[in-house]
Amino acid sequence: MTILQPVLQPVLQPLLVDPLAPGFGDGLTAAVKALFASGEKGVMFDFFNAANLYTDSARTALVAADGDRIGSVTDLSPNAKHGSSSGGARPTWSSAGYGTFDAFDDYLQTGAIDFSGTSNVTVIACVRKLSDAAIGMICELSANAGANSGAFFLDGPHSAGLATYGARGGGTLSASLNSTANYAAPASSVLTLLGNISGDSLILRANGTQDATSAADQGTGNYGNYALNIGARNAASLFFNGRIYRLLVIGRALTTTERNAAERWAAQPAGIVIP
Amino acid sequence: MTDIAATVIVPVAQIDTARLIGGDQWAFRRALTTDPTGPSNPAAEITDYGSSGAADAGLLALIVQLPGVIADYDPEHSWQDTLAANGRYIIAEEI
């Protein structure tokens, strides 16, 4: 099968490319890796590729079969901030290309990522939210972005029982927002959080379109040097009920071209077409 | 180390011992209650803690010997099934 360049064929790609074919998405993956070329801090996680996923936090055995647990996901950025978990708290891998977080106790957590040199952050996540019953943390910088300066989170749902996504972020103060549209579970979505502390701007995009924005005062300062939590708040609460396909967190604003490419990269495993 | 999949419920009275045995394998992070209002009540009394997933079988064999511990090994059961069958509820969490 001919593999089209995804950057050039974003609309046709889900129809014409076999997602299990070798090389699927390699062009976009390389393009997203290149976003870190100037030493940007952050992470790039790809649950689609089994070669990035280990069953143990010591990273000795790759996942091999549906139902294997993910003890470590490789950070594809140069920062090597792998996400880890252990025992019963490990999310479950599917060979369809995602990790499932069980809403009970599953999570992944990185070592501290030093964003103290920037007041801009971009977060792009491709998820499938499986329930709107309880608040679920998709990713959060620090143990609690509402309590810590220079932190952010992306969650879904943002309120128990509502079909929303949400975000919070800021410096000494923080802004928060709820998606204006509803995304009733089960819902597959590419979510983008654009945070700018000095510019007092917090933007949530969904599936390639701006959904919500906040101009609330975010105070001063840059983002902090904290662990990134995936699928839960500090491995202890707000456990996400859903799948994560890909996740990019980078400590800078992206150009429109870069952002579009990164959203398309994130979207590929879920077959979401980004306009 | 051999993993076993299970949903495990440990009474509050045994949680320190269970966590000591379970280490990072069975950490029992999820607070549970016997109060049916728990899913919408962040103030519900914590009566138990739970773990669900696959982790060390040998450690779990020790944990299940503690008084009042419930372990469900049925692969067809989700953690929701186990809680429902045993009258336990998650407790609402707020941001």
CSV table of C-alpha atoms in Angstrom, one decimal:
chain,number,residue,atom,x,y,z
A,1,MET,CA,0.0,0.0,0.0
A,2,THR,CA,1.3,3.5,-0.8
A,3,ILE,CA,1.6,5.6,2.2
A,4,LEU,CA,0.7,9.2,1.5
A,5,GLN,CA,2.5,12.0,3.2
A,6,PRO,CA,0.1,12.8,6.0
A,7,VAL,CA,1.1,16.5,6.1
A,8,LEU,CA,0.0,16.8,2.5
A,9,GLN,CA,-3.1,14.6,2.7
A,10,PRO,CA,-4.7,15.1,6.1
A,11,VAL,CA,-8.2,14.5,4.9
A,12,LEU,CA,-7.6,11.4,2.7
A,13,GLN,CA,-5.1,9.9,5.1
A,14,PRO,CA,-7.5,8.1,7.4
A,15,LEU,CA,-9.2,6.5,4.4
A,16,LEU,CA,-6.1,5.5,2.4
A,17,VAL,CA,-3.5,4.6,5.0
A,18,ASP,CA,-3.4,1.4,6.9
A,19,PRO,CA,-2.6,2.5,10.5
A,20,LEU,CA,-0.9,-0.7,11.2
A,21,ALA,CA,1.4,-0.5,8.3
A,22,PRO,CA,5.1,0.1,9.0
A,23,GLY,CA,6.0,3.7,8.8
A,24,PHE,CA,2.5,5.0,9.4
A,25,GLY,CA,2.8,8.6,10.5
A,26,ASP,CA,6.6,8.6,10.4
A,27,GLY,CA,6.7,12.0,8.6
A,28,LEU,CA,4.5,13.7,11.2
A,29,THR,CA,6.3,11.9,14.1
A,30,ALA,CA,9.6,13.3,12.9
A,31,ALA,CA,8.1,16.8,12.4
A,32,VAL,CA,6.8,16.7,16.0
A,33,LYS,CA,10.1,15.5,17.4
A,34,ALA,CA,11.7,18.4,15.6
A,35,LEU,CA,9.7,20.9,17.6
A,36,PHE,CA,12.1,20.1,20.5
A,37,ALA,CA,15.2,21.0,18.3
A,38,SER,CA,16.1,24.1,20.3
A,39,GLY,CA,16.1,22.4,23.6
A,40,GLU,CA,12.5,22.9,24.5
A,41,LYS,CA,11.3,21.2,27.6
A,42,GLY,CA,8.4,18.8,27.5
A,43,VAL,CA,7.4,15.3,26.6
A,44,MET,CA,6.1,13.4,23.6
A,45,PHE,CA,4.2,10.2,24.3
A,46,ASP,CA,3.0,7.8,21.6
A,47,PHE,CA,0.8,4.9,22.9
A,48,PHE,CA,0.2,3.8,19.3
A,49,ASN,CA,3.6,2.2,18.9
A,50,ALA,CA,4.4,-0.9,21.1
A,51,ALA,CA,8.1,-0.2,20.7
A,52,ASN,CA,7.5,2.9,23.0
A,53,LEU,CA,5.8,1.0,25.8
A,54,TYR,CA,7.2,-1.3,28.5
A,55,THR,CA,5.3,-3.4,31.0
A,56,ASP,CA,7.5,-2.4,33.9
A,57,SER,CA,8.8,0.9,35.2
A,58,ALA,CA,12.4,-0.5,34.9
A,59,ARG,CA,11.8,-0.7,31.2
A,60,THR,CA,13.0,-4.3,30.7
A,61,ALA,CA,10.1,-5.8,28.7
A,62,LEU,CA,8.0,-4.3,25.9
A,63,VAL,CA,4.3,-4.7,25.8
A,64,ALA,CA,3.4,-7.6,23.5
A,65,ALA,CA,-0.2,-8.5,23.7
A,66,ASP,CA,-3.6,-6.8,24.3
A,67,GLY,CA,-4.1,-6.4,28.0
A,68,ASP,CA,-0.5,-6.0,28.9
A,69,ARG,CA,0.0,-3.2,31.4
A,70,ILE,CA,2.0,-0.1,30.7
A,71,GLY,CA,4.7,0.4,33.3
A,72,SER,CA,6.6,2.9,31.3
A,73,VAL,CA,5.9,5.0,28.2
A,74,THR,CA,8.9,6.4,26.4
A,75,ASP,CA,9.4,10.1,26.0
A,76,LEU,CA,10.2,10.6,22.3
A,77,SER,CA,11.5,14.1,23.0
A,78,PRO,CA,15.1,14.5,23.8
A,79,ASN,CA,14.2,15.2,27.4
A,80,ALA,CA,13.8,11.5,28.3
A,81,LYS,CA,11.0,12.2,30.8
A,82,HIS,CA,9.4,8.8,30.6
A,83,GLY,CA,6.1,8.3,32.2
A,84,SER,CA,6.0,5.4,34.7
A,85,SER,CA,3.7,3.5,37.0
A,86,SER,CA,3.7,0.2,38.7
A,87,GLY,CA,1.6,-2.7,39.8
A,88,GLY,CA,-2.1,-2.5,39.7
A,89,ALA,CA,-2.0,1.2,38.8
A,90,ARG,CA,-0.5,0.6,35.3
A,91,PRO,CA,-2.9,1.5,32.4
A,92,THR,CA,-3.8,-1.3,30.0
A,93,TRP,CA,-2.3,-1.4,26.5
A,94,SER,CA,-4.4,-2.2,23.4
A,95,SER,CA,-2.8,-3.2,20.2
A,96,ALA,CA,-5.3,-0.9,18.5
A,97,GLY,CA,-2.9,1.9,19.6
A,98,TYR,CA,-3.8,3.3,23.0
A,99,GLY,CA,-3.5,3.0,26.7
A,100,THR,CA,-6.7,2.6,28.8
A,101,PHE,CA,-7.0,4.3,32.1
A,102,ASP,CA,-9.5,2.5,34.3
A,103,ALA,CA,-10.9,5.4,36.3
A,104,PHE,CA,-10.1,3.5,39.5
A,105,ASP,CA,-6.3,3.8,40.2
A,106,ASP,CA,-4.4,3.9,36.9
A,107,TYR,CA,-1.9,6.7,36.2
A,108,LEU,CA,1.5,7.5,34.7
A,109,GLN,CA,3.9,10.1,36.1
A,110,THR,CA,7.1,11.6,34.9
A,111,GLY,CA,10.0,13.0,36.8
A,112,ALA,CA,10.1,16.8,37.2
A,113,ILE,CA,10.1,18.8,34.0
A,114,ASP,CA,11.7,22.2,34.3
A,115,PHE,CA,9.5,24.7,32.5
A,116,SER,CA,10.9,27.6,34.6
A,117,GLY,CA,12.3,29.2,31.5
A,118,THR,CA,9.0,29.8,29.8
A,119,SER,CA,5.6,31.3,30.3
A,120,ASN,CA,4.2,29.5,27.2
A,121,VAL,CA,3.1,25.9,27.0
A,122,THR,CA,1.3,23.8,24.4
A,123,VAL,CA,-0.4,20.6,25.3
A,124,ILE,CA,-2.0,18.4,22.6
A,125,ALA,CA,-3.7,15.1,23.5
A,126,CYS,CA,-5.7,12.6,21.6
A,127,VAL,CA,-8.1,10.8,23.9
A,128,ARG,CA,-11.3,8.9,24.0
A,129,LYS,CA,-13.4,9.9,27.0
A,130,LEU,CA,-15.4,6.8,28.0
A,131,SER,CA,-17.5,8.4,30.8
A,132,ASP,CA,-18.8,11.7,32.0
A,133,ALA,CA,-19.7,10.5,35.4
A,134,ALA,CA,-16.7,11.7,37.3
A,135,ILE,CA,-14.0,14.3,36.8
A,136,GLY,CA,-11.0,12.8,35.1
A,137,MET,CA,-7.5,14.3,34.8
A,138,ILE,CA,-6.0,13.8,31.4
A,139,CYS,CA,-2.7,15.4,32.3
A,140,GLU,CA,-1.6,17.8,35.0
A,141,LEU,CA,1.7,19.6,35.7
A,142,SER,CA,2.4,19.4,39.4
A,143,ALA,CA,0.4,17.7,42.2
A,144,ASN,CA,-2.4,20.2,41.9
A,145,ALA,CA,-2.5,23.0,39.3
A,146,GLY,CA,-5.1,24.8,41.2
A,147,ALA,CA,-2.9,25.1,44.3
A,148,ASN,CA,0.6,25.4,42.7
A,149,SER,CA,1.9,28.4,40.8
A,150,GLY,CA,3.2,27.8,37.2
A,151,ALA,CA,1.1,24.7,36.5
A,152,PHE,CA,-1.7,23.6,34.2
A,153,PHE,CA,-4.1,20.7,33.6
A,154,LEU,CA,-6.3,19.3,30.9
A,155,ASP,CA,-9.3,17.3,32.1
A,156,GLY,CA,-12.4,15.5,30.9
A,157,PRO,CA,-15.0,15.8,32.0
A,158,HIS,CA,-14.4,19.1,33.7
A,159,SER,CA,-17.4,18.6,36.0
A,160,ALA,CA,-19.0,15.4,37.1
A,161,GLY,CA,-22.0,14.6,35.0
A,162,LEU,CA,-21.2,17.1,32.3
A,163,ALA,CA,-20.0,16.3,28.8
A,164,THR,CA,-17.2,18.8,28.8
A,165,TYR,CA,-13.5,19.1,28.7
A,166,GLY,CA,-11.7,21.7,30.7
A,167,ALA,CA,-8.4,23.3,31.4
A,168,ARG,CA,-6.6,25.4,34.0
A,169,GLY,CA,-3.2,27.1,33.9
A,170,GLY,CA,-1.3,30.1,35.0
A,171,GLY,CA,1.5,31.6,37.1
A,172,THR,CA,0.9,33.1,40.5
A,173,LEU,CA,-2.8,33.2,39.6
A,174,SER,CA,-4.5,30.8,37.3
A,175,ALA,CA,-7.3,30.8,34.7
A,176,SER,CA,-9.7,28.0,34.1
A,177,LEU,CA,-12.2,27.2,31.4
A,178,ASN,CA,-14.9,24.7,30.4
A,179,SER,CA,-15.4,23.7,26.8
A,180,THR,CA,-18.3,25.6,25.3
A,181,ALA,CA,-19.3,22.5,23.2
A,182,ASN,CA,-20.4,19.2,24.7
A,183,TYR,CA,-18.5,16.0,23.9
A,184,ALA,CA,-20.7,13.4,25.3
A,185,ALA,CA,-18.9,10.2,26.2
A,186,PRO,CA,-17.8,8.1,24.5
A,187,ALA,CA,-16.1,10.8,22.6
A,188,SER,CA,-12.8,10.7,20.7
A,189,SER,CA,-11.1,14.1,20.7
A,190,VAL,CA,-7.9,15.9,19.9
A,191,LEU,CA,-7.5,18.5,22.6
A,192,THR,CA,-5.1,21.4,22.6
A,193,LEU,CA,-4.3,23.7,25.5
A,194,LEU,CA,-2.5,26.9,24.7
A,195,GLY,CA,-1.2,28.6,27.8
A,196,ASN,CA,0.4,32.0,28.0
A,197,ILE,CA,1.0,33.3,31.5
A,198,SER,CA,2.4,36.7,30.5
A,199,GLY,CA,-0.2,37.2,27.9
A,200,ASP,CA,-3.1,36.2,30.2
A,201,SER,CA,-4.3,33.7,27.6
A,202,LEU,CA,-5.7,30.2,28.0
A,203,ILE,CA,-7.2,28.6,25.0
A,204,LEU,CA,-8.8,25.2,24.5
A,205,ARG,CA,-9.1,23.7,21.0
A,206,ALA,CA,-10.9,20.6,20.2
A,207,ASN,CA,-10.5,18.6,17.0
A,208,GLY,CA,-8.7,21.4,15.3
A,209,THR,CA,-11.1,24.2,16.2
A,210,GLN,CA,-10.9,26.8,18.9
A,211,ASP,CA,-13.5,25.9,21.5
A,212,ALA,CA,-13.0,28.1,24.5
A,213,THR,CA,-10.7,30.9,25.7
A,214,SER,CA,-10.0,32.8,28.9
A,215,ALA,CA,-8.3,36.2,29.3
A,216,ALA,CA,-8.4,36.0,33.1
A,217,ASP,CA,-5.3,37.3,35.0
A,218,GLN,CA,-2.8,34.5,35.3
A,219,GLY,CA,-0.5,36.5,37.6
A,220,THR,CA,3.2,36.5,37.0
A,221,GLY,CA,6.1,34.1,36.6
A,222,ASN,CA,6.8,31.2,34.4
A,223,TYR,CA,5.7,27.6,34.5
A,224,GLY,CA,7.3,25.5,37.2
A,225,ASN,CA,9.6,22.5,37.7
A,226,TYR,CA,7.1,19.7,38.4
A,227,ALA,CA,6.2,16.1,37.6
A,228,LEU,CA,3.7,15.6,34.8
A,229,ASN,CA,0.8,13.4,35.9
A,230,ILE,CA,-1.1,11.5,33.3
A,231,GLY,CA,-4.5,10.0,33.9
A,232,ALA,CA,-4.9,11.2,37.5
A,233,ARG,CA,-4.1,13.9,39.9
A,234,ASN,CA,-0.8,13.1,41.6
A,235,ALA,CA,-1.4,9.4,41.3
A,236,ALA,CA,-4.1,9.7,44.0
A,237,SER,CA,-7.4,11.0,42.7
A,238,LEU,CA,-9.4,12.3,39.7
A,239,PHE,CA,-8.6,9.1,37.8
A,240,PHE,CA,-9.4,9.5,34.1
A,241,ASN,CA,-11.9,7.1,32.5
A,242,GLY,CA,-10.7,6.7,28.9
A,243,ARG,CA,-8.0,6.1,26.4
A,244,ILE,CA,-4.9,8.1,25.6
A,245,TYR,CA,-3.4,7.7,22.1
A,246,ARG,CA,-0.8,10.4,22.0
A,247,LEU,CA,0.3,13.3,24.1
A,248,LEU,CA,2.6,16.2,23.4
A,249,VAL,CA,3.6,18.8,26.0
A,250,ILE,CA,6.1,21.4,25.0
A,251,GLY,CA,7.2,24.6,26.7
A,252,ARG,CA,6.6,27.1,24.0
A,253,ALA,CA,4.0,28.5,21.7
A,254,LEU,CA,3.8,26.8,18.3
A,255,THR,CA,3.3,28.4,15.0
A,256,THR,CA,0.1,27.7,13.3
A,257,THR,CA,1.8,25.3,10.9
A,258,GLU,CA,3.6,23.5,13.8
A,259,ARG,CA,0.4,23.3,15.8
A,260,ASN,CA,-1.6,21.9,12.9
A,261,ALA,CA,1.0,19.3,12.2
A,262,ALA,CA,1.1,18.3,15.9
A,263,GLU,CA,-2.6,18.0,16.1
A,264,ARG,CA,-2.7,15.8,13.0
A,265,TRP,CA,0.1,13.6,14.5
A,266,ALA,CA,-2.0,13.2,17.7
A,267,ALA,CA,-5.2,12.5,15.7
A,268,GLN,CA,-3.8,9.8,13.5
A,269,PRO,CA,-4.3,6.7,15.7
A,270,ALA,CA,-7.9,7.6,16.5
A,271,GLY,CA,-8.8,8.3,12.9
A,272,ILE,CA,-9.8,11.9,13.7
A,273,VAL,CA,-9.6,14.2,10.7
A,274,ILE,CA,-8.2,17.6,11.6
A,275,PRO,CA,-9.4,20.3,9.2
B,1,MET,CA,7.4,-12.2,40.0
B,2,THR,CA,4.2,-13.3,38.5
B,3,ASP,CA,1.3,-10.9,38.0
B,4,ILE,CA,-2.3,-11.7,38.8
B,5,ALA,CA,-5.3,-9.5,37.8
B,6,ALA,CA,-7.8,-8.7,40.5
B,7,THR,CA,-9.9,-6.1,42.2
B,8,VAL,CA,-9.0,-6.0,45.9
B,9,ILE,CA,-10.8,-4.2,48.7
B,10,VAL,CA,-9.1,-3.6,52.1
B,11,PRO,CA,-10.8,-2.3,55.2
B,12,VAL,CA,-9.4,0.9,56.7
B,13,ALA,CA,-8.4,-1.1,59.8
B,14,GLN,CA,-6.0,-3.1,57.7
B,15,ILE,CA,-4.8,-0.6,55.2
B,16,ASP,CA,-1.4,0.2,56.7
B,17,THR,CA,-0.5,-3.4,56.8
B,18,ALA,CA,-1.8,-4.1,53.3
B,19,ARG,CA,0.1,-1.1,51.9
B,20,LEU,CA,3.3,-2.3,53.7
B,21,ILE,CA,2.9,-5.7,52.1
B,22,GLY,CA,1.8,-4.4,48.8
B,23,GLY,CA,4.4,-1.8,48.3
B,24,ASP,CA,4.2,-0.3,44.8
B,25,GLN,CA,2.3,-3.4,43.5
B,26,TRP,CA,-0.9,-3.1,45.5
B,27,ALA,CA,-0.9,0.5,46.7
B,28,PHE,CA,-4.7,0.9,47.5
B,29,ARG,CA,-5.0,4.5,46.4
B,30,ARG,CA,-8.7,4.5,45.8
B,31,ALA,CA,-10.8,5.5,48.8
B,32,LEU,CA,-14.1,3.6,49.1
B,33,THR,CA,-17.2,3.7,51.2
B,34,THR,CA,-20.2,1.6,52.1
B,35,ASP,CA,-22.3,4.8,51.9
B,36,PRO,CA,-24.5,4.7,48.8
B,37,THR,CA,-24.3,8.5,48.5
B,38,GLY,CA,-20.5,8.2,48.0
B,39,PRO,CA,-20.4,8.7,44.2
B,40,SER,CA,-21.9,12.2,44.7
B,41,ASN,CA,-20.7,12.9,48.3
B,42,PRO,CA,-17.1,13.9,48.7
B,43,ALA,CA,-17.6,13.8,52.5
B,44,ALA,CA,-18.6,10.2,52.6
B,45,GLU,CA,-16.8,8.2,55.3
B,46,ILE,CA,-13.9,6.1,54.0
B,47,THR,CA,-14.5,2.5,55.0
B,48,ASP,CA,-12.1,0.8,52.6
B,49,TYR,CA,-9.4,1.3,50.0
B,50,GLY,CA,-9.1,-0.5,46.7
B,51,SER,CA,-6.7,-1.5,44.0
B,52,SER,CA,-7.7,-2.9,40.6
B,53,GLY,CA,-5.3,-4.2,37.9
B,54,ALA,CA,-2.5,-6.7,37.5
B,55,ALA,CA,0.3,-6.9,40.0
B,56,ASP,CA,2.4,-9.3,42.0
B,57,ALA,CA,0.5,-12.5,42.9
B,58,GLY,CA,2.7,-13.5,45.8
B,59,LEU,CA,2.1,-10.2,47.6
B,60,LEU,CA,-1.6,-10.4,47.0
B,61,ALA,CA,-1.7,-13.9,48.5
B,62,LEU,CA,-0.4,-12.4,51.7
B,63,ILE,CA,-2.8,-9.4,51.6
B,64,VAL,CA,-5.9,-11.6,51.2
B,65,GLN,CA,-5.1,-13.3,54.5
B,66,LEU,CA,-5.7,-10.0,56.4
B,67,PRO,CA,-9.2,-9.8,58.0
B,68,GLY,CA,-12.0,-8.5,55.9
B,69,VAL,CA,-10.1,-8.3,52.6
B,70,ILE,CA,-12.1,-9.0,49.5
B,71,ALA,CA,-10.4,-10.1,46.3
B,72,ASP,CA,-12.2,-10.7,43.0
B,73,TYR,CA,-10.1,-12.6,40.4
B,74,ASP,CA,-12.8,-13.1,37.8
B,75,PRO,CA,-11.5,-11.7,34.5
B,76,GLU,CA,-15.0,-11.0,33.4
B,77,HIS,CA,-15.6,-8.6,36.3
B,78,SER,CA,-14.7,-4.9,36.2
B,79,TRP,CA,-13.9,-3.1,39.3
B,80,GLN,CA,-17.5,-1.7,39.1
B,81,ASP,CA,-18.8,-5.2,39.2
B,82,THR,CA,-16.7,-6.1,42.3
B,83,LEU,CA,-17.8,-3.0,44.1
B,84,ALA,CA,-21.5,-3.5,43.3
B,85,ALA,CA,-21.4,-7.1,44.4
B,86,ASN,CA,-19.9,-6.1,47.7
B,87,GLY,CA,-21.8,-2.9,48.6
B,88,ARG,CA,-18.8,-0.6,48.1
B,89,TYR,CA,-18.9,2.8,46.4
B,90,ILE,CA,-16.3,5.2,45.1
B,91,ILE,CA,-16.3,8.6,46.8
B,92,ALA,CA,-16.9,11.7,44.7
B,93,GLU,CA,-13.7,13.8,44.0
B,94,GLU,CA,-13.6,17.5,43.4
B,95,ILE,CA,-11.0,19.6,41.7
